[in-house]
Short mmCIF file of C-alpha atoms in Angstrom, two decimals:
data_model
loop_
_atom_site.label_atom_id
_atom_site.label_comp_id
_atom_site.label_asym_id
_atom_site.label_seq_id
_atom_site.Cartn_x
_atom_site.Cartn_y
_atom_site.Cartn_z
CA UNK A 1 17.82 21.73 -11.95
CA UNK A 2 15.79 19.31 -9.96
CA UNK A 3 16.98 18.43 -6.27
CA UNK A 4 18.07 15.21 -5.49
CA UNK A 5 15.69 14.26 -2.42
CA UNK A 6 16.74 12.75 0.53
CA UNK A 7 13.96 10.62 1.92
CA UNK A 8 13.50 9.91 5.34
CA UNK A 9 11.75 7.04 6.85
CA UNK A 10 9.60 8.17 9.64
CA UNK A 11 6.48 8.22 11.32
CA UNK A 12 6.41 11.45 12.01
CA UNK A 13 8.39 14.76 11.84
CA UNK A 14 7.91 17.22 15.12
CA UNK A 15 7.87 20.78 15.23
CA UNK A 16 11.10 22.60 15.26
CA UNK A 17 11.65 24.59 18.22
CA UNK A 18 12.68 28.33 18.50
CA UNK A 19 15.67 27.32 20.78
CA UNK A 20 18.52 24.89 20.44
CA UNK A 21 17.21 22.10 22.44
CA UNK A 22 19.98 20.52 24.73
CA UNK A 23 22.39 18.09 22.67
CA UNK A 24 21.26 14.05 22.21
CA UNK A 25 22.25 11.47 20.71
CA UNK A 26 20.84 9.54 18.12
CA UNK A 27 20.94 6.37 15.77
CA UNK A 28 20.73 8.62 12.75
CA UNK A 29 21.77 12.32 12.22
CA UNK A 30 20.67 14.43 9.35
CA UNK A 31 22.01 17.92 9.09
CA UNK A 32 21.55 20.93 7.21
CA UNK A 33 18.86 19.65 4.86
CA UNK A 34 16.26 21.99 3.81
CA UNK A 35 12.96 20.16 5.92
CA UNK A 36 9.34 19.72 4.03
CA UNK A 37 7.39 18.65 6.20
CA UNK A 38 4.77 17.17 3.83
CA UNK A 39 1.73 19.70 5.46
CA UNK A 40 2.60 22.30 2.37
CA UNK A 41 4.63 24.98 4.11
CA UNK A 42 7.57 25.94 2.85
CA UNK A 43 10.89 24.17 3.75
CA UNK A 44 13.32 25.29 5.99
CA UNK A 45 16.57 24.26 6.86
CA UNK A 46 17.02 22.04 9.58
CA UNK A 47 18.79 19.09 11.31
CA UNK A 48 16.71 15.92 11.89
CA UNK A 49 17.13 13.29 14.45
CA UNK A 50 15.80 9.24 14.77
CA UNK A 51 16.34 6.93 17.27
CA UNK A 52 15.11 3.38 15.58
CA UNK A 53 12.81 4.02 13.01
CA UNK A 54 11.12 7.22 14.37
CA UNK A 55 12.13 10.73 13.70
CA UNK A 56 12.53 12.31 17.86
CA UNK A 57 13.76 15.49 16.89
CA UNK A 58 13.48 18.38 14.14
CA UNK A 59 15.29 21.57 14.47
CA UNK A 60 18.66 23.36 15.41
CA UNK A 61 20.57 20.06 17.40
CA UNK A 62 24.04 21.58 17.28
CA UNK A 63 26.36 19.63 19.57
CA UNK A 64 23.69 16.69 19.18
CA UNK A 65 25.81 13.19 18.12
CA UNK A 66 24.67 9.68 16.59
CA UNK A 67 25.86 6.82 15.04
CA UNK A 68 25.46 7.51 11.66
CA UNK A 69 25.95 11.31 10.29
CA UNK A 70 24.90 12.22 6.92
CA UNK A 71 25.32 15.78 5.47
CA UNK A 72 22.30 17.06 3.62
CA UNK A 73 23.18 20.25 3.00
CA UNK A 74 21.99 21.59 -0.58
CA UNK A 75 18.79 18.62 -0.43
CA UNK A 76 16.14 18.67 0.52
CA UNK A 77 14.60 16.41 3.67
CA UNK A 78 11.06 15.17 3.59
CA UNK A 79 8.52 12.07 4.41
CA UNK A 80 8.96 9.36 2.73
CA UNK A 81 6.24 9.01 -0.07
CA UNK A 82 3.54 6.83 -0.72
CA UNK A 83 2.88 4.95 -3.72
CA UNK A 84 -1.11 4.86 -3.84
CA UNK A 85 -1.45 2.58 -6.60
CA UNK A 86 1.25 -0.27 -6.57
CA UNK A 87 1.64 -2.71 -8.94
CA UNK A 88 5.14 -4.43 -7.14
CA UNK A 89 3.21 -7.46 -5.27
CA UNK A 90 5.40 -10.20 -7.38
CA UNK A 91 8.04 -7.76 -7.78
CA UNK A 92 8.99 -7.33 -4.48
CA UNK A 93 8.95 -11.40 -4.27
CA UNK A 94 11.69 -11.07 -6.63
CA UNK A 95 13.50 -8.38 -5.08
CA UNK A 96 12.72 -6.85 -1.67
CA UNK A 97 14.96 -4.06 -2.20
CA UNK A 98 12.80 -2.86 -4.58
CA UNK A 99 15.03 -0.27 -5.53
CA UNK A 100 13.48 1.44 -8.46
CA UNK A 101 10.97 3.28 -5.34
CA UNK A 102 13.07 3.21 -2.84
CA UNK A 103 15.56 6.03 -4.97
CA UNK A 104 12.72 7.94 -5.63
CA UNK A 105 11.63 8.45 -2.39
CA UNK A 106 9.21 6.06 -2.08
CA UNK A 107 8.81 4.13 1.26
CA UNK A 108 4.76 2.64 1.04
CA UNK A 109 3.40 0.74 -1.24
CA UNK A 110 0.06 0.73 -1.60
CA UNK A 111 -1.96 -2.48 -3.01
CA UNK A 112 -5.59 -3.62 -4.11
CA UNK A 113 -6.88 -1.51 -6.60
CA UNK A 114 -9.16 -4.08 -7.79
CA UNK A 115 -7.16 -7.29 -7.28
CA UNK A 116 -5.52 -7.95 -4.49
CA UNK A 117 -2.86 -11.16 -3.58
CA UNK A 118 -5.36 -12.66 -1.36
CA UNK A 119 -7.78 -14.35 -0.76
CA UNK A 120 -6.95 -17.38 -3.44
CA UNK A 121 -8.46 -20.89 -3.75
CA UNK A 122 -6.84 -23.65 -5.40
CA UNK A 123 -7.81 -22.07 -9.12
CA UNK A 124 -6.43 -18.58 -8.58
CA UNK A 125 -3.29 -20.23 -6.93
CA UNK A 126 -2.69 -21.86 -10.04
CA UNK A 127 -3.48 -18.44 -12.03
CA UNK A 128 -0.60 -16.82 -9.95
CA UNK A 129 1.66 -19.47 -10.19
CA UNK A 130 1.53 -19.21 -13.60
CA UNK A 131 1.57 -15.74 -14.07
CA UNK A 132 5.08 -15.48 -12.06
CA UNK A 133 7.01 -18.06 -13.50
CA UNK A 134 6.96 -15.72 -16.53
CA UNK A 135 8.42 -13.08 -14.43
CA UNK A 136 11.12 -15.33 -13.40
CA UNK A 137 14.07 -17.40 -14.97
CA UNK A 138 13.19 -20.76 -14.19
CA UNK A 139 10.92 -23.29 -12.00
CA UNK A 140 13.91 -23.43 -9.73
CA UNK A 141 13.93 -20.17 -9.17
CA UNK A 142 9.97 -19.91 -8.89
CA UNK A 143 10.85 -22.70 -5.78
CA UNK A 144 13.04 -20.36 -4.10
CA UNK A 145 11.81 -17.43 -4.29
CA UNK A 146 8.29 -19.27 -2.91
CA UNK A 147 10.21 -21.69 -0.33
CA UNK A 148 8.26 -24.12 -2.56
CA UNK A 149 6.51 -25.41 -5.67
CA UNK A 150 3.03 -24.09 -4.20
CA UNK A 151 1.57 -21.01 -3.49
CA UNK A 152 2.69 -20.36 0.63
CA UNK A 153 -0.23 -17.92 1.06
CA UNK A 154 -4.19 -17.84 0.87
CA UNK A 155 -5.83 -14.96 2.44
CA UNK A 156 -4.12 -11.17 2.26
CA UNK A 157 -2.78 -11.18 5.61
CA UNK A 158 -0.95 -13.92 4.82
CA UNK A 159 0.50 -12.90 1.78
CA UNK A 160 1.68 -9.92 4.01
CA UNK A 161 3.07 -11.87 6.63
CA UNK A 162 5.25 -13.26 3.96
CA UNK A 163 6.82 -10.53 1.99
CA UNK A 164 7.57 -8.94 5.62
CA UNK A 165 9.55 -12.76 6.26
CA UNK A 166 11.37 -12.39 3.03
CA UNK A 167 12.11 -9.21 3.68
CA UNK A 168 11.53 -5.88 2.11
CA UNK A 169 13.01 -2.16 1.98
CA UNK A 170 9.22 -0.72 1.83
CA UNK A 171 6.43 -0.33 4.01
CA UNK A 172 3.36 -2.37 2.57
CA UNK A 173 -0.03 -1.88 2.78
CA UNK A 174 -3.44 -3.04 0.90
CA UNK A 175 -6.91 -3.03 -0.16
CA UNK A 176 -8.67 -6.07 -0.91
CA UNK A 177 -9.72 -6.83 -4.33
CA UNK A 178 -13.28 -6.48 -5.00
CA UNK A 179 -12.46 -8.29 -8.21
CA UNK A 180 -10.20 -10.68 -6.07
CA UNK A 181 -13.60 -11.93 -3.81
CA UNK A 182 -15.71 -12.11 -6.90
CA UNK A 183 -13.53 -14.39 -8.81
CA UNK A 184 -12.81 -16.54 -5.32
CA UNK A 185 -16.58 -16.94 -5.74
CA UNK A 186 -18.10 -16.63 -9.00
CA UNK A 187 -15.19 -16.94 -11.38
CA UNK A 188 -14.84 -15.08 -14.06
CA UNK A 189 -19.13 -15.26 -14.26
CA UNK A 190 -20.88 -12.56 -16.13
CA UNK A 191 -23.47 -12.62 -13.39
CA UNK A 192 -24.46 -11.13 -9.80
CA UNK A 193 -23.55 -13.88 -7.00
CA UNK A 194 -26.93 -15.53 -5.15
CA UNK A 195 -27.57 -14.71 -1.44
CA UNK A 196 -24.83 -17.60 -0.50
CA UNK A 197 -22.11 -16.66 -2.47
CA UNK A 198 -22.75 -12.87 -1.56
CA UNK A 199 -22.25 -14.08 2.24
CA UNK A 200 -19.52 -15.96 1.57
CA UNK A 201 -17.48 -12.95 0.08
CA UNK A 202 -18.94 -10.94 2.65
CA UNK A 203 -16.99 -13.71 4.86
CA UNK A 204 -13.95 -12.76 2.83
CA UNK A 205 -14.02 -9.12 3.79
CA UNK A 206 -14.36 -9.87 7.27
CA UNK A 207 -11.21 -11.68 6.91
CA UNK A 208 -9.29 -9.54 5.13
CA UNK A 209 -9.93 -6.54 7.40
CA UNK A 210 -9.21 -8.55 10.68
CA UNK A 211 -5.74 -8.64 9.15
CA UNK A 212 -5.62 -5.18 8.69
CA UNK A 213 -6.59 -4.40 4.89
CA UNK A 214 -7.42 -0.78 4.36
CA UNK A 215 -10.96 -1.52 2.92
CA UNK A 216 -12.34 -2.28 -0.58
CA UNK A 217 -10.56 -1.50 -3.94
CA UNK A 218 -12.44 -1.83 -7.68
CA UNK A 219 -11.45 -1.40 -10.87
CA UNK A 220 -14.19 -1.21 -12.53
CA UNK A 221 -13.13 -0.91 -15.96
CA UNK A 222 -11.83 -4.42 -16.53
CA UNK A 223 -13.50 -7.32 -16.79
CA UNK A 224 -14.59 -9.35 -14.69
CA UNK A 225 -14.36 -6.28 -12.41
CA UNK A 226 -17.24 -4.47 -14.17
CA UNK A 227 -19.56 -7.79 -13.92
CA UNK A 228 -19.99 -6.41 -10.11
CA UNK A 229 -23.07 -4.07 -9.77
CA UNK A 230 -23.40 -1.20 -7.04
CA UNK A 231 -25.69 -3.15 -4.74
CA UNK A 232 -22.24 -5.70 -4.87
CA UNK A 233 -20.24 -3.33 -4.25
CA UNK A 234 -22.00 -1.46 -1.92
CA UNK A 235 -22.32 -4.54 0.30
CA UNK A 236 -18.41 -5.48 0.29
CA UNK A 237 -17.81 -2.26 1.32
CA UNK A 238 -20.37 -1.71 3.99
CA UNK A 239 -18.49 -4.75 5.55
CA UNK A 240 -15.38 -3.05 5.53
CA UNK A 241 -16.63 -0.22 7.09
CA UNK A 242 -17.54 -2.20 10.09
CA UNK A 243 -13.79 -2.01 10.93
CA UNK A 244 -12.77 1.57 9.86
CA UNK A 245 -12.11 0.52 6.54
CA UNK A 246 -12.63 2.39 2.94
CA UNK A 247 -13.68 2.11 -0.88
CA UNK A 248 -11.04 2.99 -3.75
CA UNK A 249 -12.23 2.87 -6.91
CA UNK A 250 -10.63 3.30 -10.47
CA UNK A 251 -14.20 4.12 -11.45
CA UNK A 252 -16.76 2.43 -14.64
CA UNK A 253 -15.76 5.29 -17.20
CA UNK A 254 -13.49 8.06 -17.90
CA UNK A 255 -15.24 8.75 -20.87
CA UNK A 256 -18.61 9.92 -21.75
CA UNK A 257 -20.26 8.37 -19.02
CA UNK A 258 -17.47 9.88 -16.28
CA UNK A 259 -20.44 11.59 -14.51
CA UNK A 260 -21.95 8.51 -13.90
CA UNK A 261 -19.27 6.55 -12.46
CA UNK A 262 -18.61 9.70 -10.16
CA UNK A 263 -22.37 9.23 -9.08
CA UNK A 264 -21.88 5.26 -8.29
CA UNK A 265 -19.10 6.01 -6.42
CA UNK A 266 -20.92 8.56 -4.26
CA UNK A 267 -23.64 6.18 -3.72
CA UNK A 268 -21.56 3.40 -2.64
CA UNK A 269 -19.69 5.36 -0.12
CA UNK A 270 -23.09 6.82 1.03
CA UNK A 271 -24.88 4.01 1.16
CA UNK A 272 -21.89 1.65 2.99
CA UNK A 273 -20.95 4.78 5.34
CA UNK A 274 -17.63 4.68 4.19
CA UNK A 275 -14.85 7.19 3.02
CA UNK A 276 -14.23 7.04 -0.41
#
């Protein structure tokens, strides 16, 4: 029978001691739950503390008190985990509870795997706009949900900034789009960009990693994803990697050329210096 799972949101979960530590009290108290602490040892049962949003205490806290109480006996206690490939950036426009993750445990989303919700020009704003109104009910609704009849964003960060205003049950996180600087450029061109239009998306990373995207993303198999060559690529990410940053790819073939993709990949994060 599979375990419900009790999720916690924390940053991190500290070591249980070998002695009752001396009681505390907390915002949140979890008792009893059996404890996986995501580093692959088993579980063990446990009581967890959090003051805020940050677990302060793992371990036996008999006589410890908080606000809240729940009783996790019989579950199990872990991390909350992270959804590496996220597809919820309108979603979560429509509803920041986003409830169909958060009951399965999951508490970061991770977006950009080859298009990302920023940067946009005037063109792609128009793309998105209407791409959500057929999520939606109605223009009216498309004006709330927005605060407006246009697009309120244009680069990543600010897209960001604004689901965190609207409000939203999950951490969020994201790549940007090496499809998303292409067509910001190029279109939807079958062709490499010239030396100007290479700078300017080169311009684009910088951007997008100054407000904290995690690096590159590609999908490679779609067009006009697979319009970018390696040199492209390679560039984009080499930018990113000025700033910590690294490249994600859902690669050029899962087929008979799988090798080959697996070899670009390499190449790209050897040749930009960059995790992949």
């Amino acid at each position: 029978m599979i375990r419900r799972i009790l999720t916690v949101f924390a940053i991190s979960l500290l070591t249980s001691s070998a002695c009752a530590p001396e009681p505390e009290h907390f915002d949140v108290l979890i008792r009893g739950g059996t404890v996986y602490d995501g580093a692959g040892s088993p579980g063990e049962v446990a009581d967890v503390g959090i003051r805020a949003d940050t677990v302060t205490a793992v371990g036996d806290l008999q006589g410890s008190t908080a606000e809240s109480v729940i009783d996790a006996t019989g579950l199990a206690v872990a991390p909350g985990f992270i959804n590496m490939l996220s597809w919820a950036t309108q979603s979560l426009i429509v509803d920041g509870r986003s409830q169909g993750d958060i009951r399965q445990g999951v508490t970061l989303e991770v977006f950009g795997e080859g298009a990302s919700m920023g940067p946009m020009n005037d063109s792609m704003k128009v793309e998105f706009l209407e791409d959500f109104e057929d999520l939606v009910e109605s223009p009216d609704e498309v004006e709330r949900l927005l605060g407006g009849t246009e697009v309120p964003w244009t680069t990543l960060g600010e897209y960001l900034e604004f689901l965190a205003a609207k409000g939203i049950s999950t951490n969020v996180a994201s790549f940007l789009g090496a499809t998303t600087a292409r067509i910001h450029e190029l279109g939807y061109a079958d062709r490499a960009p010239d030396d100007e239009e290479r700078a300017r998306m080169e311009t684009l990373v910088h951007t997008a990693m100054q407000e904290g995207a995690l690096g590159i993303g590609s999908s490679l198999i779609y067009a006009p994803a697979f319009y970018a060559d390696t040199d492209e690529l390679t560039a984009l990410s080499r930018v990113a990697g000025e700033y910590g940053g690294m490249y994600i790819s859902h690669m050029r073939s899962e087929g008979n050329r799988l090798l080959e993709a697996i070899d670009e990949l390499i190449t790209i994060a050897r040749e930009a210096d960059v995790p992949a």
